[in-house]
Amino acid sequence: VLAKEDPSRIVFYEPVTWSLVVGGTGSGGTGFDRLPGGPANANRSALSYHYYCWIVSPGDGIYPLWKRLACDALLLTRNLENAKEATAATGGGRFLTEFGLCAPTGQANATGTIECNEVLQRTDEEQQSWTYWDSNFTRADGSWNWDVVRSFARAYPMATAGQPVSYSFNLTSGRFDFAYQPDPKVRAPTVVFLPMSVHYPSGVSVNVTGGYTSRLEGNQLLVQPPSGTRRGARAAADTVVTVTVTRK
């Protein structure tokens, strides 16, 4: 009914929070062995899942190695891999709709800083959208909590004129790397979001390969094919455009 009445919307379906620790699509896992709307709605369906490491809290101090191994090497890895496995079986996308129990503090070795940054880096590797809970981006007096803002204001591809291959953002240096396979049938540019005032106050240096050009419009970097490229013109199957952004 949802797909029929509003075909442009994405339908999110969500298992119990611990299901991705178990894994699989059966009753011990997500419980979904098919998409709620069926295979025909795969491009409008997304597995909604959560990640929390229950042995950490925002008030924790230094992050001990055993906790980090338990949370990041074991639990986070298992959640991400099981989400990928579940959607490989059913089709559709996946979205980390909730994570938290961490808050960046500005201290590099603090539990909240390491845990949040690890989740953000790993979701970049998995090309996953995410939603964060638990922290405040502003303080009681209304001023920005910059330790939190800097961690979550990240460069990322908003729209890709083709197929994303990989992307990564270095929180310390501000370097952003993005690679994608262009689709010549797409007229619209590839759009990369750049948090200019937070990470690039003095501007950016941009390098794009393949003869592609770029221009900056506010917080958006637009990447387009070489002038004169015909719509629908064949591109080599292994063509990959890379975009590198660094601070000035």
PDB file of C-alpha atoms in Angstrom:
ATOM      1  CA  VAL A   1       0.000   0.000   0.000  1.00  0.00           C
ATOM      2  CA  LEU A   2       2.783   2.449   0.908  1.00  0.00           C
ATOM      3  CA  ALA A   3       4.618   1.846  -2.362  1.00  0.00           C
ATOM      4  CA  LYS A   4       1.403   2.289  -4.323  1.00  0.00           C
ATOM      5  CA  GLU A   5       0.224   5.474  -2.599  1.00  0.00           C
ATOM      6  CA  ASP A   6       3.631   7.164  -2.258  1.00  0.00           C
ATOM      7  CA  PRO A   7       6.142   5.449  -4.574  1.00  0.00           C
ATOM      8  CA  SER A   8       8.874   8.069  -4.098  1.00  0.00           C
ATOM      9  CA  ARG A   9       9.347   7.388  -0.378  1.00  0.00           C
ATOM     10  CA  ILE A  10      11.841   4.993   1.191  1.00  0.00           C
ATOM     11  CA  VAL A  11      10.314   2.379   3.481  1.00  0.00           C
ATOM     12  CA  PHE A  12      12.470   1.658   6.540  1.00  0.00           C
ATOM     13  CA  TYR A  13      12.014  -1.680   8.266  1.00  0.00           C
ATOM     14  CA  GLU A  14      13.645  -2.400  11.604  1.00  0.00           C
ATOM     15  CA  PRO A  15      14.426  -5.544  13.631  1.00  0.00           C
ATOM     16  CA  VAL A  16      15.042  -5.687  17.386  1.00  0.00           C
ATOM     17  CA  THR A  17      18.242  -3.925  18.445  1.00  0.00           C
ATOM     18  CA  TRP A  18      20.230  -7.061  19.247  1.00  0.00           C
ATOM     19  CA  SER A  19      19.392  -8.927  16.035  1.00  0.00           C
ATOM     20  CA  LEU A  20      22.546  -7.889  14.210  1.00  0.00           C
ATOM     21  CA  VAL A  21      24.692  -9.308  16.979  1.00  0.00           C
ATOM     22  CA  VAL A  22      23.224 -12.714  16.165  1.00  0.00           C
ATOM     23  CA  GLY A  23      23.152 -12.237  12.391  1.00  0.00           C
ATOM     24  CA  GLY A  24      21.174 -13.864   9.602  1.00  0.00           C
ATOM     25  CA  THR A  25      17.652 -13.211   8.362  1.00  0.00           C
ATOM     26  CA  GLY A  26      15.830 -15.845  10.422  1.00  0.00           C
ATOM     27  CA  SER A  27      14.086 -15.548  13.775  1.00  0.00           C
ATOM     28  CA  GLY A  28      17.420 -15.251  15.595  1.00  0.00           C
ATOM     29  CA  GLY A  29      18.551 -12.457  13.284  1.00  0.00           C
ATOM     30  CA  THR A  30      16.635  -9.653  11.583  1.00  0.00           C
ATOM     31  CA  GLY A  31      13.517 -11.776  11.061  1.00  0.00           C
ATOM     32  CA  PHE A  32      13.208 -10.466   7.494  1.00  0.00           C
ATOM     33  CA  ASP A  33      13.940 -13.012   4.775  1.00  0.00           C
ATOM     34  CA  ARG A  34      12.320 -10.739   2.188  1.00  0.00           C
ATOM     35  CA  LEU A  35      11.661  -7.033   1.806  1.00  0.00           C
ATOM     36  CA  PRO A  36       8.354  -5.779   3.250  1.00  0.00           C
ATOM     37  CA  GLY A  37       7.399  -4.469  -0.191  1.00  0.00           C
ATOM     38  CA  GLY A  38       8.901  -7.345  -2.150  1.00  0.00           C
ATOM     39  CA  PRO A  39      11.793  -7.332  -4.659  1.00  0.00           C
ATOM     40  CA  ALA A  40      10.079  -4.775  -6.896  1.00  0.00           C
ATOM     41  CA  ASN A  41      10.581  -2.146  -4.175  1.00  0.00           C
ATOM     42  CA  ALA A  42      14.246  -2.880  -3.457  1.00  0.00           C
ATOM     43  CA  ASN A  43      15.325   0.608  -4.515  1.00  0.00           C
ATOM     44  CA  ARG A  44      12.851   2.110  -2.031  1.00  0.00           C
ATOM     45  CA  SER A  45      13.578  -0.143   0.967  1.00  0.00           C
ATOM     46  CA  ALA A  46      16.182   0.229   3.718  1.00  0.00           C
ATOM     47  CA  LEU A  47      17.124  -1.933   6.680  1.00  0.00           C
ATOM     48  CA  SER A  48      17.104   0.337   9.736  1.00  0.00           C
ATOM     49  CA  TYR A  49      19.535  -0.876  12.382  1.00  0.00           C
ATOM     50  CA  HIS A  50      21.206   0.359  15.582  1.00  0.00           C
ATOM     51  CA  TYR A  51      24.661   0.090  17.111  1.00  0.00           C
ATOM     52  CA  TYR A  52      25.430   0.620  20.781  1.00  0.00           C
ATOM     53  CA  CYS A  53      28.299  -0.765  22.793  1.00  0.00           C
ATOM     54  CA  TRP A  54      26.606  -1.284  26.142  1.00  0.00           C
ATOM     55  CA  ILE A  55      29.826  -1.277  28.183  1.00  0.00           C
ATOM     56  CA  VAL A  56      30.624   2.375  27.445  1.00  0.00           C
ATOM     57  CA  SER A  57      28.937   5.617  28.460  1.00  0.00           C
ATOM     58  CA  PRO A  58      29.488   9.313  27.589  1.00  0.00           C
ATOM     59  CA  GLY A  59      31.012   9.960  31.029  1.00  0.00           C
ATOM     60  CA  ASP A  60      33.776   7.364  30.701  1.00  0.00           C
ATOM     61  CA  GLY A  61      37.366   8.614  30.844  1.00  0.00           C
ATOM     62  CA  ILE A  62      40.320   6.993  29.108  1.00  0.00           C
ATOM     63  CA  TYR A  63      39.257   4.200  26.740  1.00  0.00           C
ATOM     64  CA  PRO A  64      40.942   0.963  27.897  1.00  0.00           C
ATOM     65  CA  LEU A  65      42.175  -1.387  25.190  1.00  0.00           C
ATOM     66  CA  TRP A  66      39.962  -4.296  26.258  1.00  0.00           C
ATOM     67  CA  LYS A  67      36.825  -2.188  25.915  1.00  0.00           C
ATOM     68  CA  ARG A  68      37.883  -0.889  22.534  1.00  0.00           C
ATOM     69  CA  LEU A  69      38.529  -4.409  21.279  1.00  0.00           C
ATOM     70  CA  ALA A  70      35.164  -5.589  22.602  1.00  0.00           C
ATOM     71  CA  CYS A  71      33.260  -2.644  21.138  1.00  0.00           C
ATOM     72  CA  ASP A  72      34.993  -1.755  17.889  1.00  0.00           C
ATOM     73  CA  ALA A  73      36.858  -4.874  16.797  1.00  0.00           C
ATOM     74  CA  LEU A  74      34.065  -7.257  17.779  1.00  0.00           C
ATOM     75  CA  LEU A  75      30.603  -5.732  18.258  1.00  0.00           C
ATOM     76  CA  LEU A  76      30.752  -2.887  15.710  1.00  0.00           C
ATOM     77  CA  THR A  77      32.351  -5.118  13.093  1.00  0.00           C
ATOM     78  CA  ARG A  78      29.711  -7.789  13.655  1.00  0.00           C
ATOM     79  CA  ASN A  79      26.848  -5.292  13.361  1.00  0.00           C
ATOM     80  CA  LEU A  80      28.133  -3.811  10.106  1.00  0.00           C
ATOM     81  CA  GLU A  81      28.920  -7.179   8.538  1.00  0.00           C
ATOM     82  CA  ASN A  82      25.586  -8.693   9.550  1.00  0.00           C
ATOM     83  CA  ALA A  83      23.667  -5.700   8.179  1.00  0.00           C
ATOM     84  CA  LYS A  84      25.487  -6.117   4.872  1.00  0.00           C
ATOM     85  CA  GLU A  85      24.814  -9.859   4.873  1.00  0.00           C
ATOM     86  CA  ALA A  86      21.113  -9.343   5.596  1.00  0.00           C
ATOM     87  CA  THR A  87      20.589  -6.869   2.748  1.00  0.00           C
ATOM     88  CA  ALA A  88      22.648  -9.010   0.376  1.00  0.00           C
ATOM     89  CA  ALA A  89      20.054 -11.723   0.977  1.00  0.00           C
ATOM     90  CA  THR A  90      16.951  -9.531   0.705  1.00  0.00           C
ATOM     91  CA  GLY A  91      18.025  -6.659  -1.527  1.00  0.00           C
ATOM     92  CA  GLY A  92      17.497  -3.008  -0.655  1.00  0.00           C
ATOM     93  CA  GLY A  93      19.687  -0.576   1.238  1.00  0.00           C
ATOM     94  CA  ARG A  94      20.712  -0.158   4.858  1.00  0.00           C
ATOM     95  CA  PHE A  95      20.851   2.819   7.218  1.00  0.00           C
ATOM     96  CA  LEU A  96      22.427   3.041  10.677  1.00  0.00           C
ATOM     97  CA  THR A  97      19.476   4.946  12.107  1.00  0.00           C
ATOM     98  CA  GLU A  98      20.763   5.112  15.663  1.00  0.00           C
ATOM     99  CA  PHE A  99      24.099   5.038  17.471  1.00  0.00           C
ATOM    100  CA  GLY A 100      25.432   6.781  20.544  1.00  0.00           C
ATOM    101  CA  LEU A 101      26.561   6.270  24.152  1.00  0.00           C
ATOM    102  CA  CYS A 102      29.556   8.338  23.080  1.00  0.00           C
ATOM    103  CA  ALA A 103      30.321  12.047  22.911  1.00  0.00           C
ATOM    104  CA  PRO A 104      33.560  13.616  21.618  1.00  0.00           C
ATOM    105  CA  THR A 105      35.331  15.582  24.359  1.00  0.00           C
ATOM    106  CA  GLY A 106      38.358  16.999  22.566  1.00  0.00           C
ATOM    107  CA  GLN A 107      40.634  14.500  24.327  1.00  0.00           C
ATOM    108  CA  ALA A 108      42.141  12.131  21.779  1.00  0.00           C
ATOM    109  CA  ASN A 109      42.270   9.141  24.154  1.00  0.00           C
ATOM    110  CA  ALA A 110      38.848   9.620  25.753  1.00  0.00           C
ATOM    111  CA  THR A 111      36.219   6.903  25.393  1.00  0.00           C
ATOM    112  CA  GLY A 112      33.604   9.184  23.836  1.00  0.00           C
ATOM    113  CA  THR A 113      36.018  10.660  21.300  1.00  0.00           C
ATOM    114  CA  ILE A 114      37.439   7.331  20.135  1.00  0.00           C
ATOM    115  CA  GLU A 115      34.124   5.476  20.049  1.00  0.00           C
ATOM    116  CA  CYS A 116      32.216   8.121  18.068  1.00  0.00           C
ATOM    117  CA  ASN A 117      35.060   8.669  15.609  1.00  0.00           C
ATOM    118  CA  GLU A 118      35.450   4.922  15.064  1.00  0.00           C
ATOM    119  CA  VAL A 119      31.774   4.565  14.156  1.00  0.00           C
ATOM    120  CA  LEU A 120      31.977   7.523  11.767  1.00  0.00           C
ATOM    121  CA  GLN A 121      35.097   6.200  10.057  1.00  0.00           C
ATOM    122  CA  ARG A 122      33.701   2.698   9.714  1.00  0.00           C
ATOM    123  CA  THR A 123      30.387   3.903   8.299  1.00  0.00           C
ATOM    124  CA  ASP A 124      32.340   5.915   5.713  1.00  0.00           C
ATOM    125  CA  GLU A 125      34.144   2.706   4.747  1.00  0.00           C
ATOM    126  CA  GLU A 126      30.774   0.966   4.394  1.00  0.00           C
ATOM    127  CA  GLN A 127      29.224   3.987   2.596  1.00  0.00           C
ATOM    128  CA  GLN A 128      26.520   4.063   5.243  1.00  0.00           C
ATOM    129  CA  SER A 129      24.205   6.903   6.185  1.00  0.00           C
ATOM    130  CA  TRP A 130      23.756   7.353   9.934  1.00  0.00           C
ATOM    131  CA  THR A 131      21.772   9.129  12.629  1.00  0.00           C
ATOM    132  CA  TYR A 132      23.370  10.029  15.965  1.00  0.00           C
ATOM    133  CA  TRP A 133      21.734  10.148  19.398  1.00  0.00           C
ATOM    134  CA  ASP A 134      22.779  11.097  22.932  1.00  0.00           C
ATOM    135  CA  SER A 135      24.756  14.329  22.709  1.00  0.00           C
ATOM    136  CA  ASN A 136      24.207  18.062  22.462  1.00  0.00           C
ATOM    137  CA  PHE A 137      25.730  20.133  19.705  1.00  0.00           C
ATOM    138  CA  THR A 138      25.134  23.282  21.760  1.00  0.00           C
ATOM    139  CA  ARG A 139      25.900  24.080  25.390  1.00  0.00           C
ATOM    140  CA  ALA A 140      23.438  25.308  28.028  1.00  0.00           C
ATOM    141  CA  ASP A 141      24.247  28.939  27.152  1.00  0.00           C
ATOM    142  CA  GLY A 142      23.447  28.343  23.477  1.00  0.00           C
ATOM    143  CA  SER A 143      27.064  28.355  22.276  1.00  0.00           C
ATOM    144  CA  TRP A 144      28.360  25.624  19.984  1.00  0.00           C
ATOM    145  CA  ASN A 145      29.994  22.570  21.538  1.00  0.00           C
ATOM    146  CA  TRP A 146      32.826  22.530  19.036  1.00  0.00           C
ATOM    147  CA  ASP A 147      34.292  19.209  20.180  1.00  0.00           C
ATOM    148  CA  VAL A 148      31.073  17.531  19.070  1.00  0.00           C
ATOM    149  CA  VAL A 149      30.463  19.717  16.007  1.00  0.00           C
ATOM    150  CA  ARG A 150      33.951  19.098  14.565  1.00  0.00           C
ATOM    151  CA  SER A 151      33.532  15.344  14.812  1.00  0.00           C
ATOM    152  CA  PHE A 152      30.152  15.198  13.107  1.00  0.00           C
ATOM    153  CA  ALA A 153      30.511  17.964  10.495  1.00  0.00           C
ATOM    154  CA  ARG A 154      32.134  15.731   7.897  1.00  0.00           C
ATOM    155  CA  ALA A 155      32.763  15.884   4.168  1.00  0.00           C
ATOM    156  CA  TYR A 156      30.744  13.303   2.235  1.00  0.00           C
ATOM    157  CA  PRO A 157      29.226  12.708  -1.233  1.00  0.00           C
ATOM    158  CA  MET A 158      25.652  14.010  -1.260  1.00  0.00           C
ATOM    159  CA  ALA A 159      24.854  12.816  -4.781  1.00  0.00           C
ATOM    160  CA  THR A 160      26.934  10.732  -7.178  1.00  0.00           C
ATOM    161  CA  ALA A 161      26.570  10.823 -10.950  1.00  0.00           C
ATOM    162  CA  GLY A 162      27.474   7.160 -11.143  1.00  0.00           C
ATOM    163  CA  GLN A 163      28.499   4.475  -8.661  1.00  0.00           C
ATOM    164  CA  PRO A 164      30.504   5.331  -5.512  1.00  0.00           C
ATOM    165  CA  VAL A 165      33.634   3.220  -5.038  1.00  0.00           C
ATOM    166  CA  SER A 166      34.984   4.571  -1.751  1.00  0.00           C
ATOM    167  CA  TYR A 167      35.298   7.697   0.353  1.00  0.00           C
ATOM    168  CA  SER A 168      37.072   8.726   3.526  1.00  0.00           C
ATOM    169  CA  PHE A 169      37.430  11.818   5.690  1.00  0.00           C
ATOM    170  CA  ASN A 170      40.397  12.503   7.973  1.00  0.00           C
ATOM    171  CA  LEU A 171      39.116  14.440  10.962  1.00  0.00           C
ATOM    172  CA  THR A 172      42.590  15.651  11.967  1.00  0.00           C
ATOM    173  CA  SER A 173      43.893  16.874   8.611  1.00  0.00           C
ATOM    174  CA  GLY A 174      40.563  17.605   6.906  1.00  0.00           C
ATOM    175  CA  ARG A 175      41.560  15.566   3.861  1.00  0.00           C
ATOM    176  CA  PHE A 176      38.674  14.018   1.924  1.00  0.00           C
ATOM    177  CA  ASP A 177      39.122  11.319  -0.712  1.00  0.00           C
ATOM    178  CA  PHE A 178      36.329  10.101  -2.965  1.00  0.00           C
ATOM    179  CA  ALA A 179      36.347   7.704  -5.907  1.00  0.00           C
ATOM    180  CA  TYR A 180      33.428   6.838  -8.174  1.00  0.00           C
ATOM    181  CA  GLN A 181      32.633   5.266 -11.524  1.00  0.00           C
ATOM    182  CA  PRO A 182      30.813   7.877 -13.642  1.00  0.00           C
ATOM    183  CA  ASP A 183      27.567   7.144 -15.452  1.00  0.00           C
ATOM    184  CA  PRO A 184      27.573   9.162 -18.701  1.00  0.00           C
ATOM    185  CA  LYS A 185      23.770   8.971 -18.894  1.00  0.00           C
ATOM    186  CA  VAL A 186      23.482  11.225 -15.837  1.00  0.00           C
ATOM    187  CA  ARG A 187      23.423  14.940 -16.632  1.00  0.00           C
ATOM    188  CA  ALA A 188      23.501  16.201 -13.045  1.00  0.00           C
ATOM    189  CA  PRO A 189      26.875  16.847 -11.387  1.00  0.00           C
ATOM    190  CA  THR A 190      28.337  14.827  -8.551  1.00  0.00           C
ATOM    191  CA  VAL A 191      27.859  16.826  -5.340  1.00  0.00           C
ATOM    192  CA  VAL A 192      30.219  16.668  -2.357  1.00  0.00           C
ATOM    193  CA  PHE A 193      29.314  18.390   0.902  1.00  0.00           C
ATOM    194  CA  LEU A 194      32.190  20.320   2.496  1.00  0.00           C
ATOM    195  CA  PRO A 195      31.709  21.869   5.979  1.00  0.00           C
ATOM    196  CA  MET A 196      33.637  25.000   5.026  1.00  0.00           C
ATOM    197  CA  SER A 197      33.336  27.072   8.209  1.00  0.00           C
ATOM    198  CA  VAL A 198      34.192  24.114  10.457  1.00  0.00           C
ATOM    199  CA  HIS A 199      37.039  22.342   8.662  1.00  0.00           C
ATOM    200  CA  TYR A 200      38.048  24.639   5.795  1.00  0.00           C
ATOM    201  CA  PRO A 201      37.905  28.248   7.067  1.00  0.00           C
ATOM    202  CA  SER A 202      40.774  29.301   4.766  1.00  0.00           C
ATOM    203  CA  GLY A 203      39.422  27.497   1.725  1.00  0.00           C
ATOM    204  CA  VAL A 204      40.161  24.218  -0.044  1.00  0.00           C
ATOM    205  CA  SER A 205      42.484  22.796  -2.646  1.00  0.00           C
ATOM    206  CA  VAL A 206      40.743  20.334  -4.963  1.00  0.00           C
ATOM    207  CA  ASN A 207      42.222  17.765  -7.323  1.00  0.00           C
ATOM    208  CA  VAL A 208      39.944  15.851  -9.701  1.00  0.00           C
ATOM    209  CA  THR A 209      41.173  13.239 -12.178  1.00  0.00           C
ATOM    210  CA  GLY A 210      39.917  12.176 -15.609  1.00  0.00           C
ATOM    211  CA  GLY A 211      39.658  15.692 -16.985  1.00  0.00           C
ATOM    212  CA  TYR A 212      36.642  16.361 -14.785  1.00  0.00           C
ATOM    213  CA  THR A 213      36.154  19.881 -13.470  1.00  0.00           C
ATOM    214  CA  SER A 214      34.928  21.187 -10.142  1.00  0.00           C
ATOM    215  CA  ARG A 215      33.510  24.367  -8.725  1.00  0.00           C
ATOM    216  CA  LEU A 216      32.601  25.349  -5.193  1.00  0.00           C
ATOM    217  CA  GLU A 217      29.160  26.763  -4.414  1.00  0.00           C
ATOM    218  CA  GLY A 218      28.896  27.503  -0.705  1.00  0.00           C
ATOM    219  CA  ASN A 219      29.323  24.190   1.107  1.00  0.00           C
ATOM    220  CA  GLN A 220      28.874  22.123  -2.047  1.00  0.00           C
ATOM    221  CA  LEU A 221      31.595  20.994  -4.428  1.00  0.00           C
ATOM    222  CA  LEU A 222      30.153  20.224  -7.877  1.00  0.00           C
ATOM    223  CA  VAL A 223      32.109  17.808 -10.077  1.00  0.00           C
ATOM    224  CA  GLN A 224      31.307  17.568 -13.789  1.00  0.00           C
ATOM    225  CA  PRO A 225      32.681  15.696 -16.831  1.00  0.00           C
ATOM    226  CA  PRO A 226      34.937  17.416 -19.373  1.00  0.00           C
ATOM    227  CA  SER A 227      33.180  19.974 -21.555  1.00  0.00           C
ATOM    228  CA  GLY A 228      31.912  18.499 -24.789  1.00  0.00           C
ATOM    229  CA  THR A 229      31.175  15.090 -23.305  1.00  0.00           C
ATOM    230  CA  ARG A 230      27.991  13.812 -24.903  1.00  0.00           C
ATOM    231  CA  ARG A 231      25.219  12.477 -22.725  1.00  0.00           C
ATOM    232  CA  GLY A 232      25.184   8.710 -23.014  1.00  0.00           C
ATOM    233  CA  ALA A 233      28.718   8.566 -24.414  1.00  0.00           C
ATOM    234  CA  ARG A 234      30.330   5.298 -23.450  1.00  0.00           C
ATOM    235  CA  ALA A 235      32.871   5.343 -20.637  1.00  0.00           C
ATOM    236  CA  ALA A 236      35.361   2.553 -20.122  1.00  0.00           C
ATOM    237  CA  ALA A 237      34.067  -0.001 -17.642  1.00  0.00           C
ATOM    238  CA  ASP A 238      37.059   0.606 -15.400  1.00  0.00           C
ATOM    239  CA  THR A 239      36.863   4.413 -15.501  1.00  0.00           C
ATOM    240  CA  VAL A 240      37.196   5.837 -11.995  1.00  0.00           C
ATOM    241  CA  VAL A 241      37.128   9.531 -11.127  1.00  0.00           C
ATOM    242  CA  THR A 242      38.936  10.530  -7.943  1.00  0.00           C
ATOM    243  CA  VAL A 243      38.299  13.686  -5.938  1.00  0.00           C
ATOM    244  CA  THR A 244      40.783  14.862  -3.310  1.00  0.00           C
ATOM    245  CA  VAL A 245      40.067  17.831  -1.049  1.00  0.00           C
ATOM    246  CA  THR A 246      42.620  19.347   1.333  1.00  0.00           C
ATOM    247  CA  ARG A 247      42.781  22.464   3.463  1.00  0.00           C
ATOM    248  CA  LYS A 248      44.523  25.591   2.254  1.00  0.00           C
TER     249      LYS A 248
END
